[in-house]
Short mmCIF file of C-alpha atoms and ligand atoms in Angstrom, two decimals:
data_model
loop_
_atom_site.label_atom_id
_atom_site.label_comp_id
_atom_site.label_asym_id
_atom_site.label_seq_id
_atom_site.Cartn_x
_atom_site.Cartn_y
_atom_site.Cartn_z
CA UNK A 1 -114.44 9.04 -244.45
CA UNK A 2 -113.60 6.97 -241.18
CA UNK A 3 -111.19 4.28 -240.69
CA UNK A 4 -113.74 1.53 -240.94
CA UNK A 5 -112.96 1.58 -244.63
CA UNK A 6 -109.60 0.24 -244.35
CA UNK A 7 -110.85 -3.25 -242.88
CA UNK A 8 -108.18 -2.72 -240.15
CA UNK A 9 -107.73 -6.16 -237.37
CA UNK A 10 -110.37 -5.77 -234.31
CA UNK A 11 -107.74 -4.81 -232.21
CA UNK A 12 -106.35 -1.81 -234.10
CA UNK A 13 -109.73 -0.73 -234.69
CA UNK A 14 -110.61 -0.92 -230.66
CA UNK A 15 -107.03 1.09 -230.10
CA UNK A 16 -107.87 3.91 -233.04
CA UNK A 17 -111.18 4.17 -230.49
CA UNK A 18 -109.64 3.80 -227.29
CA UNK A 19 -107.04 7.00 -228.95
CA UNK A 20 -110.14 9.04 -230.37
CA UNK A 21 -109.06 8.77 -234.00
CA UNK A 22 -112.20 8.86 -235.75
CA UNK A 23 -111.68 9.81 -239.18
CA UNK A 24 -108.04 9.88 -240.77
CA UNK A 25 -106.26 12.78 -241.52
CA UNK A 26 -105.40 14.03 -244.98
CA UNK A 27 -101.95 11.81 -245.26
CA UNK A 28 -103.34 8.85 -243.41
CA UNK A 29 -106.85 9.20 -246.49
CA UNK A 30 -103.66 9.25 -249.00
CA UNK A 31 -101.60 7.09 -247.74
CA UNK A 32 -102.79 4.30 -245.60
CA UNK A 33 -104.79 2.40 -248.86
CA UNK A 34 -101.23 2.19 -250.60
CA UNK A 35 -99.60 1.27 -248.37
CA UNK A 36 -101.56 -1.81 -247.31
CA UNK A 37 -101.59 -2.86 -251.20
CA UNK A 38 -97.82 -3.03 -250.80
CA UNK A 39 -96.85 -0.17 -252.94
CA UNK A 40 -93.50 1.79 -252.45
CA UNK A 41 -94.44 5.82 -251.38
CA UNK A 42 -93.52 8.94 -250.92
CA UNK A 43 -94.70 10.73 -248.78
CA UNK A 44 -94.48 14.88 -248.67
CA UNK A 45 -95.62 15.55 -244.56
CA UNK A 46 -94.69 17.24 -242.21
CA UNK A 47 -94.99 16.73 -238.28
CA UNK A 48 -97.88 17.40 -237.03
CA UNK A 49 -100.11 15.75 -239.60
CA UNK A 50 -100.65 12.75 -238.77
CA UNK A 51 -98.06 10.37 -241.00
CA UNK A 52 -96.91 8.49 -238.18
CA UNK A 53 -100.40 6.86 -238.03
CA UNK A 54 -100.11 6.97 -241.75
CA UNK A 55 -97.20 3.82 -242.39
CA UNK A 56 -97.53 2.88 -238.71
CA UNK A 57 -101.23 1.44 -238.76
CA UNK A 58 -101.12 -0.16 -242.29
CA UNK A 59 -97.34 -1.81 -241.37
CA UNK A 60 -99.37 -3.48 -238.16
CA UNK A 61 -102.25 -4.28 -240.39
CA UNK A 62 -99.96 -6.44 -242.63
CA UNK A 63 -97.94 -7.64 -239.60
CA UNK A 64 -101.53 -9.22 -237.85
CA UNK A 65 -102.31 -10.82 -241.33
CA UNK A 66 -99.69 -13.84 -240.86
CA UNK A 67 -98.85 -15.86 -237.71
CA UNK A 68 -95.56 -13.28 -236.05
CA UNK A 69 -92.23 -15.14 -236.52
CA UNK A 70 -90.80 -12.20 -234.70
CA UNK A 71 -88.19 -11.71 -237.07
CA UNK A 72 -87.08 -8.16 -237.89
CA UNK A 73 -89.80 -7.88 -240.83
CA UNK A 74 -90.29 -4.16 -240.58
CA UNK A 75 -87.75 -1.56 -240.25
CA UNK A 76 -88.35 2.15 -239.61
CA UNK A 77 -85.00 4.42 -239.46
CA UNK A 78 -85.70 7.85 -237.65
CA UNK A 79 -82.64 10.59 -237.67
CA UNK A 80 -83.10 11.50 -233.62
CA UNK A 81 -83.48 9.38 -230.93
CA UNK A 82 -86.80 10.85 -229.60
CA UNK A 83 -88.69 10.51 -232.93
CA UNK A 84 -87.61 6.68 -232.55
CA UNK A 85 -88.69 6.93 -228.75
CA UNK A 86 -91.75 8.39 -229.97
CA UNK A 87 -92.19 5.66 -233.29
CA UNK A 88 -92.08 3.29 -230.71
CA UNK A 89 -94.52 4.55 -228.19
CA UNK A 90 -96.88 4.86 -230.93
CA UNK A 91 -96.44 0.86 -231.92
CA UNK A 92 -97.09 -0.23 -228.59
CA UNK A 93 -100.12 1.78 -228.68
CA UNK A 94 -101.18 0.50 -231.79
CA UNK A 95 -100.39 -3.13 -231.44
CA UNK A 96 -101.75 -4.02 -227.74
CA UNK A 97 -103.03 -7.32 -228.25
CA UNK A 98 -101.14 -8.20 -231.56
CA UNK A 99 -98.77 -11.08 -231.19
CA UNK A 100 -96.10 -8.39 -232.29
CA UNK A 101 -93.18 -7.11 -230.41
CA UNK A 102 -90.85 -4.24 -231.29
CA UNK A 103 -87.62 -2.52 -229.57
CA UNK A 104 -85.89 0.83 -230.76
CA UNK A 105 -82.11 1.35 -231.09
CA UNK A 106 -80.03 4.58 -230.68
CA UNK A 107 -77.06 5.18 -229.52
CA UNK A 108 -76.45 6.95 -226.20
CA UNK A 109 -77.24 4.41 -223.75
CA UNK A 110 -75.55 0.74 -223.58
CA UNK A 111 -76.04 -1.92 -226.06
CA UNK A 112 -76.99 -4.98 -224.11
CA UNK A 113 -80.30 -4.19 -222.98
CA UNK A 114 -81.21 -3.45 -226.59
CA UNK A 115 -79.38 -7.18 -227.87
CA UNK A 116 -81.05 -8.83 -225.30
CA UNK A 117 -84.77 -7.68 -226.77
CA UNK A 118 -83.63 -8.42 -230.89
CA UNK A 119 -82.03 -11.51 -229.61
CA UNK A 120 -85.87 -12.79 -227.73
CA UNK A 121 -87.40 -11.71 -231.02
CA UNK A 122 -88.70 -8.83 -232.71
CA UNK A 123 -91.30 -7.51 -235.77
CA UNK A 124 -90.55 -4.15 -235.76
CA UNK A 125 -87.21 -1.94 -235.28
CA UNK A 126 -87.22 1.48 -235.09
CA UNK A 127 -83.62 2.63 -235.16
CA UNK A 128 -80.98 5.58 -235.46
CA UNK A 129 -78.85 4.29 -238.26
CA UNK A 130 -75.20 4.87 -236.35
CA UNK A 131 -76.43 2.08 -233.63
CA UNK A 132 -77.98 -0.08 -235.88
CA UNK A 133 -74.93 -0.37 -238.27
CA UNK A 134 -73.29 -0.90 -234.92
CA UNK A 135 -75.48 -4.37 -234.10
CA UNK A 136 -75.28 -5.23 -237.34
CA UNK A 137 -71.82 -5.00 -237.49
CA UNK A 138 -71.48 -7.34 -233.93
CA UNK A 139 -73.84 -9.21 -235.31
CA UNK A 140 -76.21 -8.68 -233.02
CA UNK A 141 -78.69 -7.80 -235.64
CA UNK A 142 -80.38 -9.65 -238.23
CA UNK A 143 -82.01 -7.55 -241.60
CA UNK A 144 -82.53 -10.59 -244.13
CA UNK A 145 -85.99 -10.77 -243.56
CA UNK A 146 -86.58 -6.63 -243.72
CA UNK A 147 -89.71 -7.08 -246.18
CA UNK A 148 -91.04 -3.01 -245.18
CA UNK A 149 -88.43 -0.19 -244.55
CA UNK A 150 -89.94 3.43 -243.24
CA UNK A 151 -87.29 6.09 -243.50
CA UNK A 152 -88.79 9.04 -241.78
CA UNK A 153 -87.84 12.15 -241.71
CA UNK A 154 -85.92 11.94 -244.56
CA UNK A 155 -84.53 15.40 -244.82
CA UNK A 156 -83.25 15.28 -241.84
CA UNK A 157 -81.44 12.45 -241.92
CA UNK A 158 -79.63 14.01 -244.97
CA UNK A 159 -78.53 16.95 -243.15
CA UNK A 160 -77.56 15.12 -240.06
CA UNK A 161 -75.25 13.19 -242.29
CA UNK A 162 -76.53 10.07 -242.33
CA UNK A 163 -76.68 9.14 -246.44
CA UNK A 164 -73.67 7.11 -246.32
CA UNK A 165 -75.01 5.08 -243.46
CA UNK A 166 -78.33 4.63 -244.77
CA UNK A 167 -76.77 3.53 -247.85
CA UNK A 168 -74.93 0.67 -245.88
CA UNK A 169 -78.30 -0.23 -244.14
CA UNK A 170 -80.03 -0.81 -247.15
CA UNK A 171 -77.09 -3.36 -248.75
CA UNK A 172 -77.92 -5.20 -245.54
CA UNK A 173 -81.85 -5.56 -246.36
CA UNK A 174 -82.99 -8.50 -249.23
CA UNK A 175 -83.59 -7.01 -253.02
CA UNK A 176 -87.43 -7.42 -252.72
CA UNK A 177 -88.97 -4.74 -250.31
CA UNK A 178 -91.36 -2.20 -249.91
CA UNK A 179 -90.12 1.19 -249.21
CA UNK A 180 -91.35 4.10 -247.49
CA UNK A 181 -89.74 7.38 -247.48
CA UNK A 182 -91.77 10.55 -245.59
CA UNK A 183 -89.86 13.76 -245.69
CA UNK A 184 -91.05 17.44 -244.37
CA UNK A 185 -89.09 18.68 -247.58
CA UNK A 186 -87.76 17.68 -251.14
CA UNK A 187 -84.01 18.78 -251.30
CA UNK A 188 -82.21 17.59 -254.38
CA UNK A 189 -80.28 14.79 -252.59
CA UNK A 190 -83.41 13.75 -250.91
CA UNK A 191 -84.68 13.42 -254.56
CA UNK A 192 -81.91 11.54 -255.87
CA UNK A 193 -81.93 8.95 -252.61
CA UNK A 194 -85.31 8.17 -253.56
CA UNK A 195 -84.99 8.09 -257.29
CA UNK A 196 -82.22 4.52 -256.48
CA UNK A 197 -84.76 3.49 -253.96
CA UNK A 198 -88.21 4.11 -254.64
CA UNK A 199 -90.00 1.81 -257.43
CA UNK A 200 -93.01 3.17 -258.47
CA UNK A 201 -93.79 4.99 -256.18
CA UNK A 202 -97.20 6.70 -254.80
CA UNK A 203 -96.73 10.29 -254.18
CA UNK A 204 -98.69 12.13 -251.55
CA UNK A 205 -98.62 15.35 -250.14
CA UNK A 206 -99.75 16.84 -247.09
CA UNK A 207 -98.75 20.26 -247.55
CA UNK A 208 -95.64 20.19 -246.25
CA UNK A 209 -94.25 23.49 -246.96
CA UNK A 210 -96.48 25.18 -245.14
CA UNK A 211 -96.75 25.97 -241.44
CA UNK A 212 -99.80 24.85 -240.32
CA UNK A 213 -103.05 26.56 -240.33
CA UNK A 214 -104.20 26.24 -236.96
CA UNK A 215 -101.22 27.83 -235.38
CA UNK A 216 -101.56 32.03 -235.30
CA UNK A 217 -97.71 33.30 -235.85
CA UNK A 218 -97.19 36.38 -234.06
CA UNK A 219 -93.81 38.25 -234.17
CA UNK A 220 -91.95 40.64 -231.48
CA UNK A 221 -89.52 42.89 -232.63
CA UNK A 222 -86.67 43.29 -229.56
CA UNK A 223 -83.22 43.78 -228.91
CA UNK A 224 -81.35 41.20 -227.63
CA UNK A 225 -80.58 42.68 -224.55
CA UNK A 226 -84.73 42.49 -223.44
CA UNK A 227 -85.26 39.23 -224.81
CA UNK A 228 -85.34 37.75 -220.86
CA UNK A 229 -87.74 40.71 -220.28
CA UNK A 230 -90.41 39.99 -222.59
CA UNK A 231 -90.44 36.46 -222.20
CA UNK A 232 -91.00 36.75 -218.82
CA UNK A 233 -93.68 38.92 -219.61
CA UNK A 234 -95.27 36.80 -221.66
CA UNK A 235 -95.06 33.88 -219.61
CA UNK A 236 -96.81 35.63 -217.19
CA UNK A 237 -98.78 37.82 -218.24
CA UNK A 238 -100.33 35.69 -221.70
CA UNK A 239 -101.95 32.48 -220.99
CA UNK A 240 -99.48 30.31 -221.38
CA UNK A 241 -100.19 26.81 -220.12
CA UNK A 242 -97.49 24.86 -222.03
CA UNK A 243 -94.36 26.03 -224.09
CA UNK A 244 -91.38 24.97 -225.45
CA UNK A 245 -88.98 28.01 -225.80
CA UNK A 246 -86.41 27.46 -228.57
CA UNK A 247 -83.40 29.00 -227.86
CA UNK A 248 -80.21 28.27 -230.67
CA UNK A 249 -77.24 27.29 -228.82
CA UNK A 250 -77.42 24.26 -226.03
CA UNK A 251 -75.82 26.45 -223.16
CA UNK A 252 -78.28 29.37 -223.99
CA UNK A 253 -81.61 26.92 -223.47
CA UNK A 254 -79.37 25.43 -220.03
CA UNK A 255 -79.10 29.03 -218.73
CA UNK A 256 -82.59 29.97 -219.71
CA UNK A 257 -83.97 27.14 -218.09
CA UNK A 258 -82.43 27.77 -214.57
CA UNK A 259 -83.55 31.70 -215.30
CA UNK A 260 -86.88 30.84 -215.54
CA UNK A 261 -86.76 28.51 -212.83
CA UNK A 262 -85.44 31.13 -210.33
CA UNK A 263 -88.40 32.99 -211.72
CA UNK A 264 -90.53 30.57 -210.23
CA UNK A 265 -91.46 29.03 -213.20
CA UNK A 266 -91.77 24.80 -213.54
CA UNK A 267 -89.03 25.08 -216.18
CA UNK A 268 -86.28 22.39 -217.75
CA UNK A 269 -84.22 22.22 -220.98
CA UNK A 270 -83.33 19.83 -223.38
CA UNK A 271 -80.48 20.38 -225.89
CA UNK A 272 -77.57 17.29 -226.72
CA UNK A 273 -75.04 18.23 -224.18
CA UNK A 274 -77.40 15.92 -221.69
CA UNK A 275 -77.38 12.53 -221.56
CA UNK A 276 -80.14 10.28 -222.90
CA UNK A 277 -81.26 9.39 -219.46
CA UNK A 278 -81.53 12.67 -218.93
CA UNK A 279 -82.91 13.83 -222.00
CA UNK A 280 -85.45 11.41 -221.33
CA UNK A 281 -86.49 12.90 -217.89
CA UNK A 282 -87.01 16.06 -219.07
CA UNK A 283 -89.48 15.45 -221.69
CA UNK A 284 -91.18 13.20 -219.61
CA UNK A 285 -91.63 15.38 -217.07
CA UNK A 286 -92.84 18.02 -219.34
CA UNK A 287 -95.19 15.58 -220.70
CA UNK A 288 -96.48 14.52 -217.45
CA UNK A 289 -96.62 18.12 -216.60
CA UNK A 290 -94.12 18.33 -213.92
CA UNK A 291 -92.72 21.10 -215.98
CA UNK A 292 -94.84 23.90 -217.72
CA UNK A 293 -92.23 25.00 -220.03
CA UNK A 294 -89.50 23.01 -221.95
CA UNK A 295 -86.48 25.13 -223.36
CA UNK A 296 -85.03 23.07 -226.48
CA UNK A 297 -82.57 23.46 -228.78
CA UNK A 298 -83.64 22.48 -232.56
CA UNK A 299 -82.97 18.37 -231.24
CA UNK A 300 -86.52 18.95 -229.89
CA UNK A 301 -88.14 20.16 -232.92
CA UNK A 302 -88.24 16.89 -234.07
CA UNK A 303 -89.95 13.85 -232.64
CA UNK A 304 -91.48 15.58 -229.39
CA UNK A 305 -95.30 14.65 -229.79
CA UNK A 306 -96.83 16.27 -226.38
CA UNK A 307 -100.50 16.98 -226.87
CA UNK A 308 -101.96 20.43 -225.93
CA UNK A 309 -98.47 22.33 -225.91
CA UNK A 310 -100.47 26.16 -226.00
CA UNK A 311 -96.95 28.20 -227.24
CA UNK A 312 -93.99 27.72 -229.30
CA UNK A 313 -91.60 30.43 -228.14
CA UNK A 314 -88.78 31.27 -230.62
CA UNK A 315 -86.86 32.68 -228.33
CA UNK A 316 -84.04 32.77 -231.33
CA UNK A 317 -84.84 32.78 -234.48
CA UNK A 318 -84.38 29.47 -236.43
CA UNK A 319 -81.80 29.03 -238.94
CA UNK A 320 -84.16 27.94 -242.05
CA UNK A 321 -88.06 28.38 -242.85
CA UNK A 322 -88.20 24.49 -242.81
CA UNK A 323 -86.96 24.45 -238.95
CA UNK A 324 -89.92 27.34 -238.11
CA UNK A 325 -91.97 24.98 -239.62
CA UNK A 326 -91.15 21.71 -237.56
CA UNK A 327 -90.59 23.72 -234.17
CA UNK A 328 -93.74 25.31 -234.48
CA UNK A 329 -95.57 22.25 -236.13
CA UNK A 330 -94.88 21.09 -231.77
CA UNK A 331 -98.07 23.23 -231.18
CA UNK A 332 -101.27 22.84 -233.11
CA UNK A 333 -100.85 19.09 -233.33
CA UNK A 334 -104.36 17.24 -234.71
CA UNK A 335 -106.19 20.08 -235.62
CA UNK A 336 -105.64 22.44 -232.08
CA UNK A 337 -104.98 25.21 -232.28
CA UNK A 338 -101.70 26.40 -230.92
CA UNK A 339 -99.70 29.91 -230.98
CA UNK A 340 -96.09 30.71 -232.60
CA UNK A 341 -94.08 33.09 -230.86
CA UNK A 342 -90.99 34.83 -232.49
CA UNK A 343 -88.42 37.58 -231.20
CA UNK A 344 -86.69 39.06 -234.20
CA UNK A 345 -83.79 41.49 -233.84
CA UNK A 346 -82.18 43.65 -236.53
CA UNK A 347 -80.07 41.03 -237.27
CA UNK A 348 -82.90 38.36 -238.67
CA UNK A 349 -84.09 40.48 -241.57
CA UNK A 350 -83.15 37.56 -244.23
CA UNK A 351 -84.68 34.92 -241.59
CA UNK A 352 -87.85 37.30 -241.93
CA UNK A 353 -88.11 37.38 -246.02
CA UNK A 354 -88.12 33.72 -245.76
CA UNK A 355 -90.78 33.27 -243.23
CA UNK A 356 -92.97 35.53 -245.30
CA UNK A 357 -92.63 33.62 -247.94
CA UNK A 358 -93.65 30.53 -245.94
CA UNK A 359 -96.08 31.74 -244.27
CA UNK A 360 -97.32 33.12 -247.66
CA UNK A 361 -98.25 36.57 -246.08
CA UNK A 362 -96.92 39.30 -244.17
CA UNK A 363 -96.06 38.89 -240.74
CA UNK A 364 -98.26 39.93 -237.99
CA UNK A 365 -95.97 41.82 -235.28
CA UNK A 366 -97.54 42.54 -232.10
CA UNK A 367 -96.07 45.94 -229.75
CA UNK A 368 -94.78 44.89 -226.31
CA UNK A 369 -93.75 47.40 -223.23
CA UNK A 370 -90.47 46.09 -222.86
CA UNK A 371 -89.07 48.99 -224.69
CA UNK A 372 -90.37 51.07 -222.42
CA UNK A 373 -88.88 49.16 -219.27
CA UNK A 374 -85.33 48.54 -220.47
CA UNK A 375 -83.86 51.94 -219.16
CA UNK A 376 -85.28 51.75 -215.52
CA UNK A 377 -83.73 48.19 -215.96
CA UNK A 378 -80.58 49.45 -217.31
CA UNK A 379 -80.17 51.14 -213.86
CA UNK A 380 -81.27 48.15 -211.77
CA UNK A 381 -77.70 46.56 -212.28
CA UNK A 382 -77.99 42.89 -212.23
CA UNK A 383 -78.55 41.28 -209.31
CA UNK A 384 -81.56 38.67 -210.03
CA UNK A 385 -83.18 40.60 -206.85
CA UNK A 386 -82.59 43.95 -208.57
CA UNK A 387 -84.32 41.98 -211.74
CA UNK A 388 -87.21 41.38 -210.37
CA UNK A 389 -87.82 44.24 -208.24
CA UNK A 390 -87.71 46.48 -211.21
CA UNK A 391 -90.06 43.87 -213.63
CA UNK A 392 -92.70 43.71 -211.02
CA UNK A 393 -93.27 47.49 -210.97
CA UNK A 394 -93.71 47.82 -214.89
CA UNK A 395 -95.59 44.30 -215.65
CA UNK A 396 -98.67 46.48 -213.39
CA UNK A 397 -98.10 49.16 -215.06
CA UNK A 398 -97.94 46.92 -218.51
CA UNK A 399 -101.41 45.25 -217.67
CA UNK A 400 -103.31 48.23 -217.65
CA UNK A 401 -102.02 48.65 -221.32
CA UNK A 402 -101.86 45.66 -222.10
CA UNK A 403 -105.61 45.77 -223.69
CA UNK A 404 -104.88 48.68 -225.91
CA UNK A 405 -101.44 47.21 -227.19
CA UNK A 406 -103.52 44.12 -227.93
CA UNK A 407 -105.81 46.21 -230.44
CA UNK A 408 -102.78 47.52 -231.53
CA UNK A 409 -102.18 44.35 -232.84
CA UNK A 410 -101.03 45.36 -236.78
CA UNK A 411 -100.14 43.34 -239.83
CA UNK A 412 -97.59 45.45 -242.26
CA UNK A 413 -94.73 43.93 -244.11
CA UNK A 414 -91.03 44.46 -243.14
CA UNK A 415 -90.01 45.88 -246.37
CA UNK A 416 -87.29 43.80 -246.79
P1 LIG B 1 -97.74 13.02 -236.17
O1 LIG B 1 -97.77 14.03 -237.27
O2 LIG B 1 -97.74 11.63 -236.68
O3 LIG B 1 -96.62 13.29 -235.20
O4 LIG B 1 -99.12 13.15 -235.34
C1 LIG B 1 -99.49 14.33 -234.68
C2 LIG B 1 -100.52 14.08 -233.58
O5 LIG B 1 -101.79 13.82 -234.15
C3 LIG B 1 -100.24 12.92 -232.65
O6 LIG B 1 -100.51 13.33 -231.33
C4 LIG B 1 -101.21 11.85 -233.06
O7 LIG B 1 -101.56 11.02 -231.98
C5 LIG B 1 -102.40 12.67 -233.53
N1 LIG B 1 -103.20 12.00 -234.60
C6 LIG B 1 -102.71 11.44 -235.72
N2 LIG B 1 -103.69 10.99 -236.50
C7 LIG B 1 -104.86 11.28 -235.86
C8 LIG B 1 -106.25 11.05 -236.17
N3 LIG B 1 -106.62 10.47 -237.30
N4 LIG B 1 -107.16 11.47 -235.27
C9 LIG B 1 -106.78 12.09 -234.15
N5 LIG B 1 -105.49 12.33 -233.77
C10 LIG B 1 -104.53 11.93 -234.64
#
């Protein structure tokens, strides 16, 4: 199937070229058809699969159809402020040449730019729902003529908190919509959200409980003491071109990040402590490849869509199978292929029952020489020259065995 079948406006057809989407993905076969016909959906996705292009193409479609009045017609609510960044990107994209405009809102940075752009006229918001309550409360925002509402990432939004003020959004929109709803996973209040708001609904699936196939999930037992050690010697020593190392705690992926980049390594972090300015440079300078590897806190999981990211690192384990799934869903994006990395100490043995189960097979752990390092590190003391000195001597000695501990690659369950 290709996208010529869903009639789309001569400009979004030259942009799905221009992009190289030939023929839709799974979600976007599903859902695009509905979705044009006006129908209220549900849609089961995770990242990584292509539903952005799945409500964002058919919304433009219907936007092209009738002359813009550039009132707020379409609303899309994200739970972070870089999946809106990213919603948005992915509009202008699509709509070049469209008499359509758009602007994003999230909180963080100041509100007048953002007034300034509804009050010249917009189609399409895509919005946090604490800033847009905010407008709407000045108001600085206008909803009456909402006829489409996206809530993406539904799941997330629910454990962020946001119910109540999603709730107070949608008393602002008129009776008569259609509604969207795409969630990664179906937890019971996501369910009963979408029971009061959903009529009729289409229901597709993109198998969303699933890590995806393309990505090979390799695990590394350590200590936490020689977590530094083998990352290191992975980032040197596999081919890493492009990773984001997830790390749990925001002063963890901070300290990391100036680690590695003492190491030599093109290395920044992005966790919430920064500011959205901030938060903004580092991405972009990871996407623009000013910076090799990105350490994140979960905040990154969601909403970072850099192609050709080679590793995920989980430098900590994640706190839920759903969150392995959407930080490692930041690799293997379209159909690459992409590698999952995972250290697992003695304390993640419940984390590791779960994966299994996600994964739907055992977990393949792969031997490392750290091990064998740590004592003539223990001695080093811990000066960062001492560090390295001691690394470099080993990481020769690892390559030469590095070949046979790659054969020694083995599969066997944890017994858990
Ligand atoms: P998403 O799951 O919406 O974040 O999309 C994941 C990635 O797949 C993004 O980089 C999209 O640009 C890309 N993508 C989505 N749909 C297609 C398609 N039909 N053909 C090629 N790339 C696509």
């Amino acid at each position: 199937m290709s996208f010529t079948s869903f009639n789309f406006n001569r400009h979004i057809s030259e942009a799905l070229k221009r992009y190289g989407y030939v023929s839709p993905t799974p979600i976007q076969h599903k859902a695009i058809q509905p979705v044009l016909d006006g129908r209220d959906l549900l849609g089961l996705a995770q990242t990584g699969t292509g539903k952005t292009a799945a409500f964002v193409l058919p919304i433009l479609q219907r936007l092209s159809v009738n002359p813009s009045s550039h009132s707020i017609q379409s609303l899309i609510i994200a739970p972070t402020r870089e999946l809106a960044e990213q919603i948005h990107t992915y509009i202008g994209k699509f709509s070049t040449n469209l008499d359509l405009h758009s602007c994003v809102i999230y909180g963080g940075v100041s509100k007048e730019a953002q007034v300034n752009k509804l009050r010249r006229g917009v189609d399409v918001v895509i919005a946090c729902p604490g800033r847009l309550l905010d407008l709407a409360h000045d108001g600085a925002v206008n909803l009456s003529a909402v006829h489409t509402l996206v809530l993406d990432e539904a799941d997330q939004m629910l454990d962020r908190g946001f119910l109540p003020d999603i709730k107070r959004i949608i008393k602002l929109l008129p009776a008569r919509r259609q509604n969207l709803v795409f969630s990664a996973t179906m937890p019971t209040e996501v369910r009963s959200l979408i029971n009061g708001l959903l009529v009729n609904p289409v229901e597709v699936t993109a198998d969303h409980t699933k890590p995806l196939t393309k990505i090979s999930h390799t695990f590394y037992r350590v200590d936490k003491q020689q977590k530094n050690q083998l990352l290191r010697s992975i980032l040197t020593e596999e081919k890493v071109d492009t990773a984001i190392v997830f790390t749990k705690t925001k002063y963890k992926a901070r300290s990391l990040a100036q680690r590695l980049e003492k190491q030599g390594f093109k290395a920044t972090s992005i966790q919430g402590n920064l500011s959205q300015q901030k938060r903004q440079q580092a991405l972009d300078g990871f996407k623009k490849g000013r910076y090799d590897i990105l350490v994140a806190t979960d905040i990154a999981a969601r909403g970072i869509d850099v192609a050709g990211i080679s590793h995920i690192i989980n430098y900590d384990m994640p706190g839920t199978a759903e969150a392995y799934t959407h930080r490692t869903g930041r690799t293997g994006r379209a159909n690459q292929s992409g590698e999952a990395l995972t250290f697992t100490t003695v304390e993640d043995g419940k984390m590791i029952v779960s994966l299994k189960r996600a994964l739907g097979k055992a977990l393949v752990y792969k031997d490392h020489a750290v091990a064998d390092i740590t004592a003539s590190l223990h001695k080093a003391h811990d000066t960062e020259k001492n560090y390295s000195d001691t690394i470099r001597k080993p990481h020769r000695k690892m390559r030469g065995k590095r070949s046979s501990q790659r054969n020694r690659m083995a599969a066997f369950d944890f017994g858990l």
